[in-house]
mmCIF file of C-alpha atoms and ligand atoms in Angstrom:
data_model
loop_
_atom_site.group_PDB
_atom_site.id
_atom_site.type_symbol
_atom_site.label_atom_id
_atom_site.label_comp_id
_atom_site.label_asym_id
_atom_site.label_seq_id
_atom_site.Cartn_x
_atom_site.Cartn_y
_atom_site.Cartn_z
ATOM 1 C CA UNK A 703 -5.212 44.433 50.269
ATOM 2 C CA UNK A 704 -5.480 41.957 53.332
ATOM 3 C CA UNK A 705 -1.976 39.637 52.795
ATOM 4 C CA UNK A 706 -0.623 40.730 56.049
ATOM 5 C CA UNK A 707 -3.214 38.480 58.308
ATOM 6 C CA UNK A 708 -2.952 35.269 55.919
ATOM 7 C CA UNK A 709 0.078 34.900 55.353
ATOM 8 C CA UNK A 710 0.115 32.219 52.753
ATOM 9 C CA UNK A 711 4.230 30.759 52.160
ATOM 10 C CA UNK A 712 3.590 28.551 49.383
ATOM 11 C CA UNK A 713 2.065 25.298 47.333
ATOM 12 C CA UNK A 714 2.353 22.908 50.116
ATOM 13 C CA UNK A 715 0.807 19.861 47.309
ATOM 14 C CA UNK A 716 -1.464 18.877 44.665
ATOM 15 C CA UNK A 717 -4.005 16.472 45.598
ATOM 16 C CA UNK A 718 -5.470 14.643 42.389
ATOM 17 C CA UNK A 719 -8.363 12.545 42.826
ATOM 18 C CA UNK A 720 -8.294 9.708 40.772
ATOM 19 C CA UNK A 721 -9.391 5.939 39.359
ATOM 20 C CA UNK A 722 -6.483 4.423 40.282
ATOM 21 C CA UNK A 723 -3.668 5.806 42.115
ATOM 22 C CA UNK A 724 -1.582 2.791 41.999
ATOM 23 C CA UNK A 725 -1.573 3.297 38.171
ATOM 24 C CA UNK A 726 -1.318 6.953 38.154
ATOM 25 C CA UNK A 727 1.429 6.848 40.444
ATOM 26 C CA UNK A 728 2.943 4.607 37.709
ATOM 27 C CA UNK A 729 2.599 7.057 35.096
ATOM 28 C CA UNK A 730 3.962 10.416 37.279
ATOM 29 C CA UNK A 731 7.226 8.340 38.172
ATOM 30 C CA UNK A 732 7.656 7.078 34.632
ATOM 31 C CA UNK A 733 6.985 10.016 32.115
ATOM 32 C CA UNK A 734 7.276 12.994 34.747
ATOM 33 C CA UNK A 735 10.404 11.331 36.654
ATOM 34 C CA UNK A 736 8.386 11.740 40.021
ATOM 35 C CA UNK A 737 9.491 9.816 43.020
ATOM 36 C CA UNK A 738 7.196 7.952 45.255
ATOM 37 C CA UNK A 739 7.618 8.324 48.818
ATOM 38 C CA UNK A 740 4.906 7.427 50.819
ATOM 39 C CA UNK A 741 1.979 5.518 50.858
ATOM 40 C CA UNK A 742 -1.317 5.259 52.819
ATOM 41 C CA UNK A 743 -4.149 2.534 52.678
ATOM 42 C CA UNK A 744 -5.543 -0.556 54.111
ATOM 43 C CA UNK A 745 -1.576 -1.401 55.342
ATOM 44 C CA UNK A 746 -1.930 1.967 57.189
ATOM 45 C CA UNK A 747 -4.773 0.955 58.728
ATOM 46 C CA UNK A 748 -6.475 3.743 56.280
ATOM 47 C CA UNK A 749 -10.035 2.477 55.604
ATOM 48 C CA UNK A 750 -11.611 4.654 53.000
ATOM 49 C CA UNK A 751 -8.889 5.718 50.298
ATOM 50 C CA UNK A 752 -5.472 4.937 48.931
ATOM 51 C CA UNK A 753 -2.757 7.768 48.506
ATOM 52 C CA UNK A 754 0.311 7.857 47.143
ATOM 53 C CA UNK A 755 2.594 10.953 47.709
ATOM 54 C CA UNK A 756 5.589 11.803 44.760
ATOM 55 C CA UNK A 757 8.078 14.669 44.892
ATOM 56 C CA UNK A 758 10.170 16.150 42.048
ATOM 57 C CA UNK A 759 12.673 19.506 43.065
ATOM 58 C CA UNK A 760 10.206 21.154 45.835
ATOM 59 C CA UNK A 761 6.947 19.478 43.885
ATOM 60 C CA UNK A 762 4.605 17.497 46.117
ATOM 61 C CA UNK A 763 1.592 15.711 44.402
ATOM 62 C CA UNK A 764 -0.937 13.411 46.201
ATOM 63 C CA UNK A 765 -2.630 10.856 43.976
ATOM 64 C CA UNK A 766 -5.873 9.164 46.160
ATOM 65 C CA UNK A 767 -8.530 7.316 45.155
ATOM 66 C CA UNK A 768 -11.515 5.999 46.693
ATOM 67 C CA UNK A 769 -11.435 2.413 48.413
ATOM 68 C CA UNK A 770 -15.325 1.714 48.190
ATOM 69 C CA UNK A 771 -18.463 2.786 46.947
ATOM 70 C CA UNK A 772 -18.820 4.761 50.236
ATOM 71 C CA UNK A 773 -16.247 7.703 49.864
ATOM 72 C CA UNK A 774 -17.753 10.367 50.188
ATOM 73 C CA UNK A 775 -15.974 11.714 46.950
ATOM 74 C CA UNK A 776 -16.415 8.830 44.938
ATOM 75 C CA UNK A 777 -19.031 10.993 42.398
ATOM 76 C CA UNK A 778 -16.135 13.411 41.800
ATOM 77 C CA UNK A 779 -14.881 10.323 39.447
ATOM 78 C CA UNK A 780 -18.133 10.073 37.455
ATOM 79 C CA UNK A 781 -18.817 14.027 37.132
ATOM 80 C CA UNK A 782 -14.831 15.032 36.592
ATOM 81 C CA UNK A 783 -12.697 12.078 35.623
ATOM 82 C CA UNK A 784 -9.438 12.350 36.877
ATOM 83 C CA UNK A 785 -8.165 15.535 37.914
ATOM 84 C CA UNK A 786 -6.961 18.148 40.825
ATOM 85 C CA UNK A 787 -9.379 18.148 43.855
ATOM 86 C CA UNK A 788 -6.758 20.648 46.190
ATOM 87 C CA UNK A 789 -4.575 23.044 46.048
ATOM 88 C CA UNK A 790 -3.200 22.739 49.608
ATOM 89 C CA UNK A 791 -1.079 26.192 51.112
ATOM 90 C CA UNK A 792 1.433 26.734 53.559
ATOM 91 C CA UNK A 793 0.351 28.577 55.935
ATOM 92 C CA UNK A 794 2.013 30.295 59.425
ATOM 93 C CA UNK A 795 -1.543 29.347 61.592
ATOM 94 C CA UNK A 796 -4.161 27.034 60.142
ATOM 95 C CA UNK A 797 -6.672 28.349 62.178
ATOM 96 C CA UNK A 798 -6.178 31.836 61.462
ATOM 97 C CA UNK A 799 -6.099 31.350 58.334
ATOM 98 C CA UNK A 800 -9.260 28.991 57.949
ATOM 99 C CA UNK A 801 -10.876 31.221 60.073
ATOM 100 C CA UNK A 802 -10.409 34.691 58.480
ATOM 101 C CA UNK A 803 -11.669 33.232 55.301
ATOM 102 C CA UNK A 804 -14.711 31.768 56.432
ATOM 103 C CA UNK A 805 -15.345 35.106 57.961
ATOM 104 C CA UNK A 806 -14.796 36.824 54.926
ATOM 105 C CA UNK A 807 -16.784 34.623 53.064
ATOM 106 C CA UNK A 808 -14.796 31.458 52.124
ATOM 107 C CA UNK A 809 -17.082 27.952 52.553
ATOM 108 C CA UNK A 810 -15.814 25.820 54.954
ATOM 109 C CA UNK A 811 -15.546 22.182 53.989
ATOM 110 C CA UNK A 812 -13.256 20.794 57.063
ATOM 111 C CA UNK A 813 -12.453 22.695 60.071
ATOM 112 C CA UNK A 814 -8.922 23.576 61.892
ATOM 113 C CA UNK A 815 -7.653 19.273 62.590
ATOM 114 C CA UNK A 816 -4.618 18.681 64.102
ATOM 115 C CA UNK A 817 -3.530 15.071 63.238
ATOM 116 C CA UNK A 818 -0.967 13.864 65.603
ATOM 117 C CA UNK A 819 1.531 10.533 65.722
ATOM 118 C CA UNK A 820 4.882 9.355 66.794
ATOM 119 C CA UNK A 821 6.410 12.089 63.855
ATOM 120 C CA UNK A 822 4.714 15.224 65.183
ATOM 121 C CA UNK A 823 1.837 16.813 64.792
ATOM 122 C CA UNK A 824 -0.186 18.043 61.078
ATOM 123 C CA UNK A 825 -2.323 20.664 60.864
ATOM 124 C CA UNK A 826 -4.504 20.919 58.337
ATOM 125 C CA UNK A 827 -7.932 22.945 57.107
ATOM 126 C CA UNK A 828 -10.409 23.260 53.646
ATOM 127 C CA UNK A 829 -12.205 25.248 52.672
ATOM 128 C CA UNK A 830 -14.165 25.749 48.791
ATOM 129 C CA UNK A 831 -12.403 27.417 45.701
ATOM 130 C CA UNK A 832 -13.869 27.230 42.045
ATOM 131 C CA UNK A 833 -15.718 24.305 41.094
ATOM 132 C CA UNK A 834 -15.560 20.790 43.575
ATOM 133 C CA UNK A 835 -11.736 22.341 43.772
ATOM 134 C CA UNK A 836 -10.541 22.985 47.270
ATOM 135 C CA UNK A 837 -8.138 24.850 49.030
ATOM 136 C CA UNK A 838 -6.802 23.017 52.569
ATOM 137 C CA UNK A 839 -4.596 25.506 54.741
ATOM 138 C CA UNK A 840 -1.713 23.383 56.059
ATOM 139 C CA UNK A 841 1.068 23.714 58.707
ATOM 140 C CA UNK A 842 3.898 20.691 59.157
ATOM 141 C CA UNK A 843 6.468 22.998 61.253
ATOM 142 C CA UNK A 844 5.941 20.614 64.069
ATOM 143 C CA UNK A 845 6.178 17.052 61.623
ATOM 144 C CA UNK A 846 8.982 15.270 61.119
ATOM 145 C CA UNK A 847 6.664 11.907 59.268
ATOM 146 C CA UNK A 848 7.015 11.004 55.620
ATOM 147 C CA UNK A 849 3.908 13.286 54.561
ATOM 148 C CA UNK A 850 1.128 13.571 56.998
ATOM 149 C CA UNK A 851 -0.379 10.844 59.600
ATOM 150 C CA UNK A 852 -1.651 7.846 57.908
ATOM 151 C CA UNK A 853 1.466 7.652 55.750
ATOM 152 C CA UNK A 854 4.363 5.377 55.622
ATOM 153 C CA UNK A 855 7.251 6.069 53.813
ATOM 154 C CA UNK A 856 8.185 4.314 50.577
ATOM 155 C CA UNK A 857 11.542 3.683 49.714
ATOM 156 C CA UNK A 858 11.705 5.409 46.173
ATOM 157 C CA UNK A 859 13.924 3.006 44.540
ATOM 158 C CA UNK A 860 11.311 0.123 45.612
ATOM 159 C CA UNK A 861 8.529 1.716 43.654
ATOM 160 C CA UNK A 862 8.559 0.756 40.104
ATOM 161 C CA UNK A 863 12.613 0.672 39.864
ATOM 162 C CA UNK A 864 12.420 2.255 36.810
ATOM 163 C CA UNK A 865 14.468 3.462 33.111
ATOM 164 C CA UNK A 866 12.693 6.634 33.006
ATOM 165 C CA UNK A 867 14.675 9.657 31.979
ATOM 166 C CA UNK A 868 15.207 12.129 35.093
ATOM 167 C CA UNK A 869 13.518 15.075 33.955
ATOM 168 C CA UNK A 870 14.621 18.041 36.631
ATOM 169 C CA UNK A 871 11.292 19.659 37.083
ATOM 170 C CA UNK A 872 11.846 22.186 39.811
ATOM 171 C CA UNK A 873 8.994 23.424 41.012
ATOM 172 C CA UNK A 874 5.639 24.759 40.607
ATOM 173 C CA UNK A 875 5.246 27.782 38.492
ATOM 174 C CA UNK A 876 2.047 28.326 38.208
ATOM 175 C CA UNK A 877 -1.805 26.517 38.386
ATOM 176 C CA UNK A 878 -4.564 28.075 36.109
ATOM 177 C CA UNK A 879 -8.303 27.388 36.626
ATOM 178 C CA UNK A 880 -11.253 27.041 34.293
ATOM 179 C CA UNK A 881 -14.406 28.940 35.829
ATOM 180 C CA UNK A 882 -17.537 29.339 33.658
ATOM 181 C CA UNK A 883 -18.216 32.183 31.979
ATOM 182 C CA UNK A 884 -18.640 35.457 33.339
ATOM 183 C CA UNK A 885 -16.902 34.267 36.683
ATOM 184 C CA UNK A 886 -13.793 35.032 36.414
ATOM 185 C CA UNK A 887 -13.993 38.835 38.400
ATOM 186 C CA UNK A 888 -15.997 36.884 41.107
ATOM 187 C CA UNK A 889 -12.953 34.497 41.746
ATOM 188 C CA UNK A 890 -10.172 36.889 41.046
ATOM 189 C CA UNK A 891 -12.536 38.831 43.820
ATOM 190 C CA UNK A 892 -12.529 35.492 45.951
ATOM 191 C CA UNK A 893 -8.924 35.574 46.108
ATOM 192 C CA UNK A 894 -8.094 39.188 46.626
ATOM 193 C CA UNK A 895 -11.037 39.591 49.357
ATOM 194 C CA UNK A 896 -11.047 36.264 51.045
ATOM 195 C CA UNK A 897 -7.403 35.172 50.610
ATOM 196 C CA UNK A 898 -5.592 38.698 50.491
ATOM 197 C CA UNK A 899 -3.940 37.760 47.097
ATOM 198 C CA UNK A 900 -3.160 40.386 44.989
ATOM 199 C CA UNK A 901 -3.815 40.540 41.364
ATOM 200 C CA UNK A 902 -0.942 40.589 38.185
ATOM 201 C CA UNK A 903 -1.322 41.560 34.616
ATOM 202 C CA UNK A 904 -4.678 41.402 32.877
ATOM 203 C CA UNK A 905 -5.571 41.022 28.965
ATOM 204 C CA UNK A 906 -8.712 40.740 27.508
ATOM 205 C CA UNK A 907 -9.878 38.823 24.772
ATOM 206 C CA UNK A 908 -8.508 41.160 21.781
ATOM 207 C CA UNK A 909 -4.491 39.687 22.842
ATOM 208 C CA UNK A 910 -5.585 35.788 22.940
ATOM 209 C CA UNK A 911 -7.937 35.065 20.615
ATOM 210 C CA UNK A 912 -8.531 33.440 17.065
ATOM 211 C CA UNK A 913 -11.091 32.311 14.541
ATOM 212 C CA UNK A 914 -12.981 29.779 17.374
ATOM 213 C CA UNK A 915 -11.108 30.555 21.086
ATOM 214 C CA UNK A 916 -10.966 33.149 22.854
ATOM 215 C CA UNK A 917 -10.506 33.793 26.276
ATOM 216 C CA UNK A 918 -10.200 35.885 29.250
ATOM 217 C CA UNK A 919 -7.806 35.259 31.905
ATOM 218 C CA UNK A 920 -6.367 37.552 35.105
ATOM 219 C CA UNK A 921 -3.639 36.253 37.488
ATOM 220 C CA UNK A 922 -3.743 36.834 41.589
ATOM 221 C CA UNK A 923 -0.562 35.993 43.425
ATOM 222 C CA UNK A 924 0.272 34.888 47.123
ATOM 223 C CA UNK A 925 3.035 34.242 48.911
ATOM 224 C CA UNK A 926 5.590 36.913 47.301
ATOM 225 C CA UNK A 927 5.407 35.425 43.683
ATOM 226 C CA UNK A 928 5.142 31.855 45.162
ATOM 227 C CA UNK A 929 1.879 31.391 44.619
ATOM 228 C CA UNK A 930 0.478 32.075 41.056
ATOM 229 C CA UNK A 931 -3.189 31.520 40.021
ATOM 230 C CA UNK A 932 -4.018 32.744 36.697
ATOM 231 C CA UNK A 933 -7.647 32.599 36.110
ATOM 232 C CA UNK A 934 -9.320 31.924 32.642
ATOM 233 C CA UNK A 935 -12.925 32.324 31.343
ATOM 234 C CA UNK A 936 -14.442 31.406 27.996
ATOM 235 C CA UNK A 937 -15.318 34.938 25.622
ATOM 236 C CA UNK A 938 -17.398 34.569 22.788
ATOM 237 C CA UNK A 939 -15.571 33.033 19.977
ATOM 238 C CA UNK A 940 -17.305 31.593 16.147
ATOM 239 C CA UNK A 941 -17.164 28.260 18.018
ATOM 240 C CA UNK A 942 -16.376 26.170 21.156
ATOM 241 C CA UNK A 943 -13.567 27.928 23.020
ATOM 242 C CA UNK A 944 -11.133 25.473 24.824
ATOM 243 C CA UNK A 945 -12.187 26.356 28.074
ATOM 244 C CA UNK A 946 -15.941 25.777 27.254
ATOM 245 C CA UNK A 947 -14.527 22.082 26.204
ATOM 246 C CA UNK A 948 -12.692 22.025 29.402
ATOM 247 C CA UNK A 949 -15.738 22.962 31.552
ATOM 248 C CA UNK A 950 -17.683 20.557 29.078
ATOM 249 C CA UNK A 951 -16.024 17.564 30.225
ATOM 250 C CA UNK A 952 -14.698 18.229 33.563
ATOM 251 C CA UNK A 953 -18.756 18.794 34.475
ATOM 252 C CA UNK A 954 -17.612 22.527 35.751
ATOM 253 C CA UNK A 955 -14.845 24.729 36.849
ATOM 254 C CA UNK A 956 -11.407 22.620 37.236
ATOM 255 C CA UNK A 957 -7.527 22.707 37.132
ATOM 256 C CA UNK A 958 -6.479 23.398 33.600
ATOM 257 C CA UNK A 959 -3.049 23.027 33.993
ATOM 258 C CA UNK A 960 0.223 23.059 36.827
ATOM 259 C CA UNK A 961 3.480 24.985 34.633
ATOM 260 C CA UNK A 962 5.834 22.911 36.480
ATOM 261 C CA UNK A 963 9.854 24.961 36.412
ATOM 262 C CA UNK A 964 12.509 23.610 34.892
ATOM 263 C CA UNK A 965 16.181 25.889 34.522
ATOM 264 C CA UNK A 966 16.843 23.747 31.368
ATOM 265 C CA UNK A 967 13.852 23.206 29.149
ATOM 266 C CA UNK A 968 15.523 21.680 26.389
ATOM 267 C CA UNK A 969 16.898 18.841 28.216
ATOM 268 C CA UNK A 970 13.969 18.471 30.619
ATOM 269 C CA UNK A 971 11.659 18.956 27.432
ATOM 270 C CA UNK A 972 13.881 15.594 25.695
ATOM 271 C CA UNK A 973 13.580 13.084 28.966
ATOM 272 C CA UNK A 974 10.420 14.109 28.921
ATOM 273 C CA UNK A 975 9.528 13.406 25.251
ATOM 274 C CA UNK A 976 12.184 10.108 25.849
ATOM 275 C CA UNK A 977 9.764 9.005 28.542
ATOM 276 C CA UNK A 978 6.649 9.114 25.834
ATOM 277 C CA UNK A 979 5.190 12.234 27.569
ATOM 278 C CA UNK A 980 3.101 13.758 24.755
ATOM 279 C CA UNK A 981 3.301 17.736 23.552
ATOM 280 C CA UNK A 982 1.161 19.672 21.818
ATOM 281 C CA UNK A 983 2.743 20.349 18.657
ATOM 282 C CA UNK A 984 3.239 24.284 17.230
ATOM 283 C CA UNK A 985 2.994 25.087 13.431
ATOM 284 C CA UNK A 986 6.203 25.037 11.543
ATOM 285 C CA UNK A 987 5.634 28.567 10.686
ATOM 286 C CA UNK A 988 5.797 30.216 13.875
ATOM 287 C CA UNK A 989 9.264 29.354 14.452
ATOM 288 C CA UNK A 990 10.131 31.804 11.089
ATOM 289 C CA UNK A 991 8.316 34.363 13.161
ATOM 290 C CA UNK A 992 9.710 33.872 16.319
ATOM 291 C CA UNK A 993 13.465 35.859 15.707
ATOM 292 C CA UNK A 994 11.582 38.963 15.019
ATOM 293 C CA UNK A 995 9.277 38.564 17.854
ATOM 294 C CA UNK A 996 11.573 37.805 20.679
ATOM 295 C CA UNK A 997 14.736 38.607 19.278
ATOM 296 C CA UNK A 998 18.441 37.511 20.524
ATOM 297 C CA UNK A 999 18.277 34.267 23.241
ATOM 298 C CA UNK A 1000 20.714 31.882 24.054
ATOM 299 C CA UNK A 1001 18.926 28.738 23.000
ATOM 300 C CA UNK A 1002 19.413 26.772 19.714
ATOM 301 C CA UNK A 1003 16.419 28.125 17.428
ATOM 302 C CA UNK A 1004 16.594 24.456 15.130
ATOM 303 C CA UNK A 1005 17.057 22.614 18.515
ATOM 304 C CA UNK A 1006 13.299 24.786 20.422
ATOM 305 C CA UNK A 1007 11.647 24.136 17.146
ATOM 306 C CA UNK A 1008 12.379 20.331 16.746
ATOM 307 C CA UNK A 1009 11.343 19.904 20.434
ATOM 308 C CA UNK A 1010 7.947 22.527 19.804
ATOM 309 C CA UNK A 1011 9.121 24.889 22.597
ATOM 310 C CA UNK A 1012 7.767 28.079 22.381
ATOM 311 C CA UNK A 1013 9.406 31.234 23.421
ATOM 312 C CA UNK A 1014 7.873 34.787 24.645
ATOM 313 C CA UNK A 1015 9.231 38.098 25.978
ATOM 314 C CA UNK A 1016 8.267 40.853 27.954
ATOM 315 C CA UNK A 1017 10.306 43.993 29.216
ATOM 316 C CA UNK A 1018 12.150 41.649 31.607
ATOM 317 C CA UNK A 1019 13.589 38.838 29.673
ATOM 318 C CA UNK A 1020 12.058 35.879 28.182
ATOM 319 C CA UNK A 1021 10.574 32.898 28.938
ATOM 320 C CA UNK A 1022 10.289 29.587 27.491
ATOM 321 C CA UNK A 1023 6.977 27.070 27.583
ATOM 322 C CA UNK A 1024 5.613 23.888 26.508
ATOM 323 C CA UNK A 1025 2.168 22.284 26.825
ATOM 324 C CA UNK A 1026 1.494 18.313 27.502
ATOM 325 C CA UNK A 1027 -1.813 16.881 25.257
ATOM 326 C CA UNK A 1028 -4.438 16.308 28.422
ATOM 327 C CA UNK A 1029 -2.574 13.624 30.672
ATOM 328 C CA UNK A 1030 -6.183 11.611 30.756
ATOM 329 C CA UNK A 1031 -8.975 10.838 28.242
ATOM 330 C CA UNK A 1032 -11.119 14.142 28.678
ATOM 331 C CA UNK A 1033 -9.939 16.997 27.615
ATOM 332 C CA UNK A 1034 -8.893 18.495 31.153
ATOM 333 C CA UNK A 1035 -6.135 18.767 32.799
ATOM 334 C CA UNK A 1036 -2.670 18.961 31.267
ATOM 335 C CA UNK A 1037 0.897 20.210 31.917
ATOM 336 C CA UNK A 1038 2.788 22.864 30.886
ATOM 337 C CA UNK A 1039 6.838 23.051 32.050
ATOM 338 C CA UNK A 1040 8.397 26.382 31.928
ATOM 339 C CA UNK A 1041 12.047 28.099 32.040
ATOM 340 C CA UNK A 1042 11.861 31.759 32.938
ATOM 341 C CA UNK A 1043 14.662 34.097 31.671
ATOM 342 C CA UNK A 1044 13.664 36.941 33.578
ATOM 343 C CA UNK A 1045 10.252 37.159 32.168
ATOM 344 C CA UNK A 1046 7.328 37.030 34.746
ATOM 345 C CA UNK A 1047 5.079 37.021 32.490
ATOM 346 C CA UNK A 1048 2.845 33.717 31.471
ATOM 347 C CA UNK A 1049 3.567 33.365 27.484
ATOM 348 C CA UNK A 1050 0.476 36.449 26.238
ATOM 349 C CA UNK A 1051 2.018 36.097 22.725
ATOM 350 C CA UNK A 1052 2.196 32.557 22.765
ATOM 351 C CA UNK A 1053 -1.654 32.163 23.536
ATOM 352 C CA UNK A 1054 -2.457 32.908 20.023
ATOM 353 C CA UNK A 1055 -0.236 30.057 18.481
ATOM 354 C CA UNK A 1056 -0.651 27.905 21.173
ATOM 355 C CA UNK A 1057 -4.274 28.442 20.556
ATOM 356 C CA UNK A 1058 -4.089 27.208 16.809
ATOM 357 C CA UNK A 1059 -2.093 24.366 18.254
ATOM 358 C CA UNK A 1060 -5.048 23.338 20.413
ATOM 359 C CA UNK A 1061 -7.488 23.740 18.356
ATOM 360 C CA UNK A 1062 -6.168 21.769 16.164
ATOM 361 C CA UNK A 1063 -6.380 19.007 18.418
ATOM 362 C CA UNK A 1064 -9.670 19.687 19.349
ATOM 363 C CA UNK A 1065 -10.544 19.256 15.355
ATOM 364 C CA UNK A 1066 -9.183 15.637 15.526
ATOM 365 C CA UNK A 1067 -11.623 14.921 18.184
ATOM 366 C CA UNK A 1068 -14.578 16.365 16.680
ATOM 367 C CA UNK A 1069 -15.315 18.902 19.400
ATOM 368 C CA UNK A 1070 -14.772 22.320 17.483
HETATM 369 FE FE1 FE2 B 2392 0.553 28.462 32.079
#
């Protein structure tokens, strides 16, 4: 194991490449509860792309999207849609870190930059990950700005002064990627060998899978717990497994979903449903299961299974999870927010059900 020389701290953001920020931005701050803080574009004398940045708890997302025909990411919207480009990480040194990985075998999309103005100075690296994602190494210890160079800061009672429901997401629990199948061992490799993660639980596809899905999935953490990157690939089911619609539609390997931390799901779970954020919803009947499979918990049982919160325990405690429908037209990305009870775990018994939950869904669209 190699963590000592990249010392990864945490998710610095999510970048999201999208149609239309503007609207997207919108959409975060009115069903997630997101506030917008800064802004860069053609007021910032930025040429090429507009970005808005929103933060929720210690959650930073970037939504940018390409000013002309000339970005130079501008087919990422035909092949993917909307969707995560980055995963950027904290890091002590960019250029140790950026360069460690390329010599261990990382691709190198932008070198070791050091962006300077009047707030300090950003430092900030990329290199590849699965898919068009990317990882960018980043270091603000010396910036005091809004974000990063490039951005102004938005006063977040200016943007869209709205009558959402606060929603008290924490944090980032976790972000799972797609890969195609037979890849997952090369990029739980990736991250162990390049990126000195080291690698959680594993199940095969006997715990999580039914009539039509089944997959495999492995999760490497950085960052001591900070960072958490479960990994799924599609195993043989009788017919299309979810991730083979992901991968399907996305045009590759992708972001499947952020589990964003909450330390009251119930009452995060209502503003969110009050703010017309949409859940996947769970068969009546696993709820009469559920006593017997995670016994005694503090929460209201009627109250979890009017809302469609599932619950799952381990050794350690219990946790408690909910999945968003896809937050865009394709089937891609989509959220999940999570309360842990001292369960690390990432909901194995829940796959099953949530499983017949999705593919129900994927029924209504034709694509089973
Ligand atoms: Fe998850």
């Amino acid at each position: 194991m190699g963590t000592s020389d990249i010392p990864l701290r945490k998710i610095d953001h999510v970048r999201f490449f999208v149609g239309n920020a503007r609207q997207s931005a919108f959409f975060y701050r009115n069903a997630f509860g997101f506030d917008v803080v800064a802004y860069a574009g053609l007021e910032t004398k930025v040429r090429h792309e507009a970005a808005y940045v929103l933060k929720q708890g210690g959650i930073t997302f970037v939504l940018v999207s390409p000013l002309h025909p000339q970005h130079p990411d501008v087919q990422r919207l035909v092949l993917h849609g909307d969707g995560v480009s980055d995963i950027a990480l904290q890091v002590d040194d960019v250029r140790t870190a950026y360069n460690l990985a390329v010599e261990r075998g990382a691709v190198g999309v932008v070198g070791p930059t050091r962006l300077e103005d009047e707030h300090g100075v950003y430092e900030s690296a990329t290199i590849r990950a699965y898919g068009d994602t990317t990882h960018t190494f980043v270091n603000r210890d010396h910036y005091k700005g809004a974000f990063a160079p490039g951005f102004k800061e938005i006063d977040p009672a200016r943007y869209s002064p709205g009558t959402y429901h606060p929603t008290g997401l924490l944090g980032i629990d976790h972000i799972v990627g797609n890969v195609e199948e037979g890849k997952m061992d090369e990029w739980v490799g990736f991250y162990r060998k390049v990126l000195g993660f080291e690698q959680l639980v594993s199940f095969d596809d006997k715990d999580i899978s039914t009539e039509y899905s089944a997959l495999m999935s492995k999760v490497v953490q950085s960052g001591r717990g900070r960072i958490k990157f479960p990994i799924n690939e599609p195993a043989k089911g009788l017919r299309r497994s979810q991730i083979e619609e992901y991968i399907d539609f996305y045009g590759g390997a992708g972001v499947q979903h952020i589990a964003l931390a909450t330390n009251d799901i119930v009452s995060t779970v209502k503003a969110l449903r009050a703010n017309d954020v949409s859940f996947l919803r769970v068969p009546a009947t696993y709820y009469e299961l559920l006593p017997s499979r995670v016994g005694k918990i503090d929460e209201d049982l009627d109250e979890l299974a009017e809302l469609g919160i599932l619950v799952d325990r381990d050794d350690e405690g219990y946790m408690l999870q909910i999945f968003t429908k896809p937050v865009q037209d394709r089937p891609t990305l989509f959220f999940e927010v999570i309360e842990r009870q001292g369960s690390k775990s990432f909901g194995k018994g829940n796959f099953k059900a949530l499983f017949e939950a999705i593919e129900r869904e994927q029924e209504s669209r034709g694509t089973l």
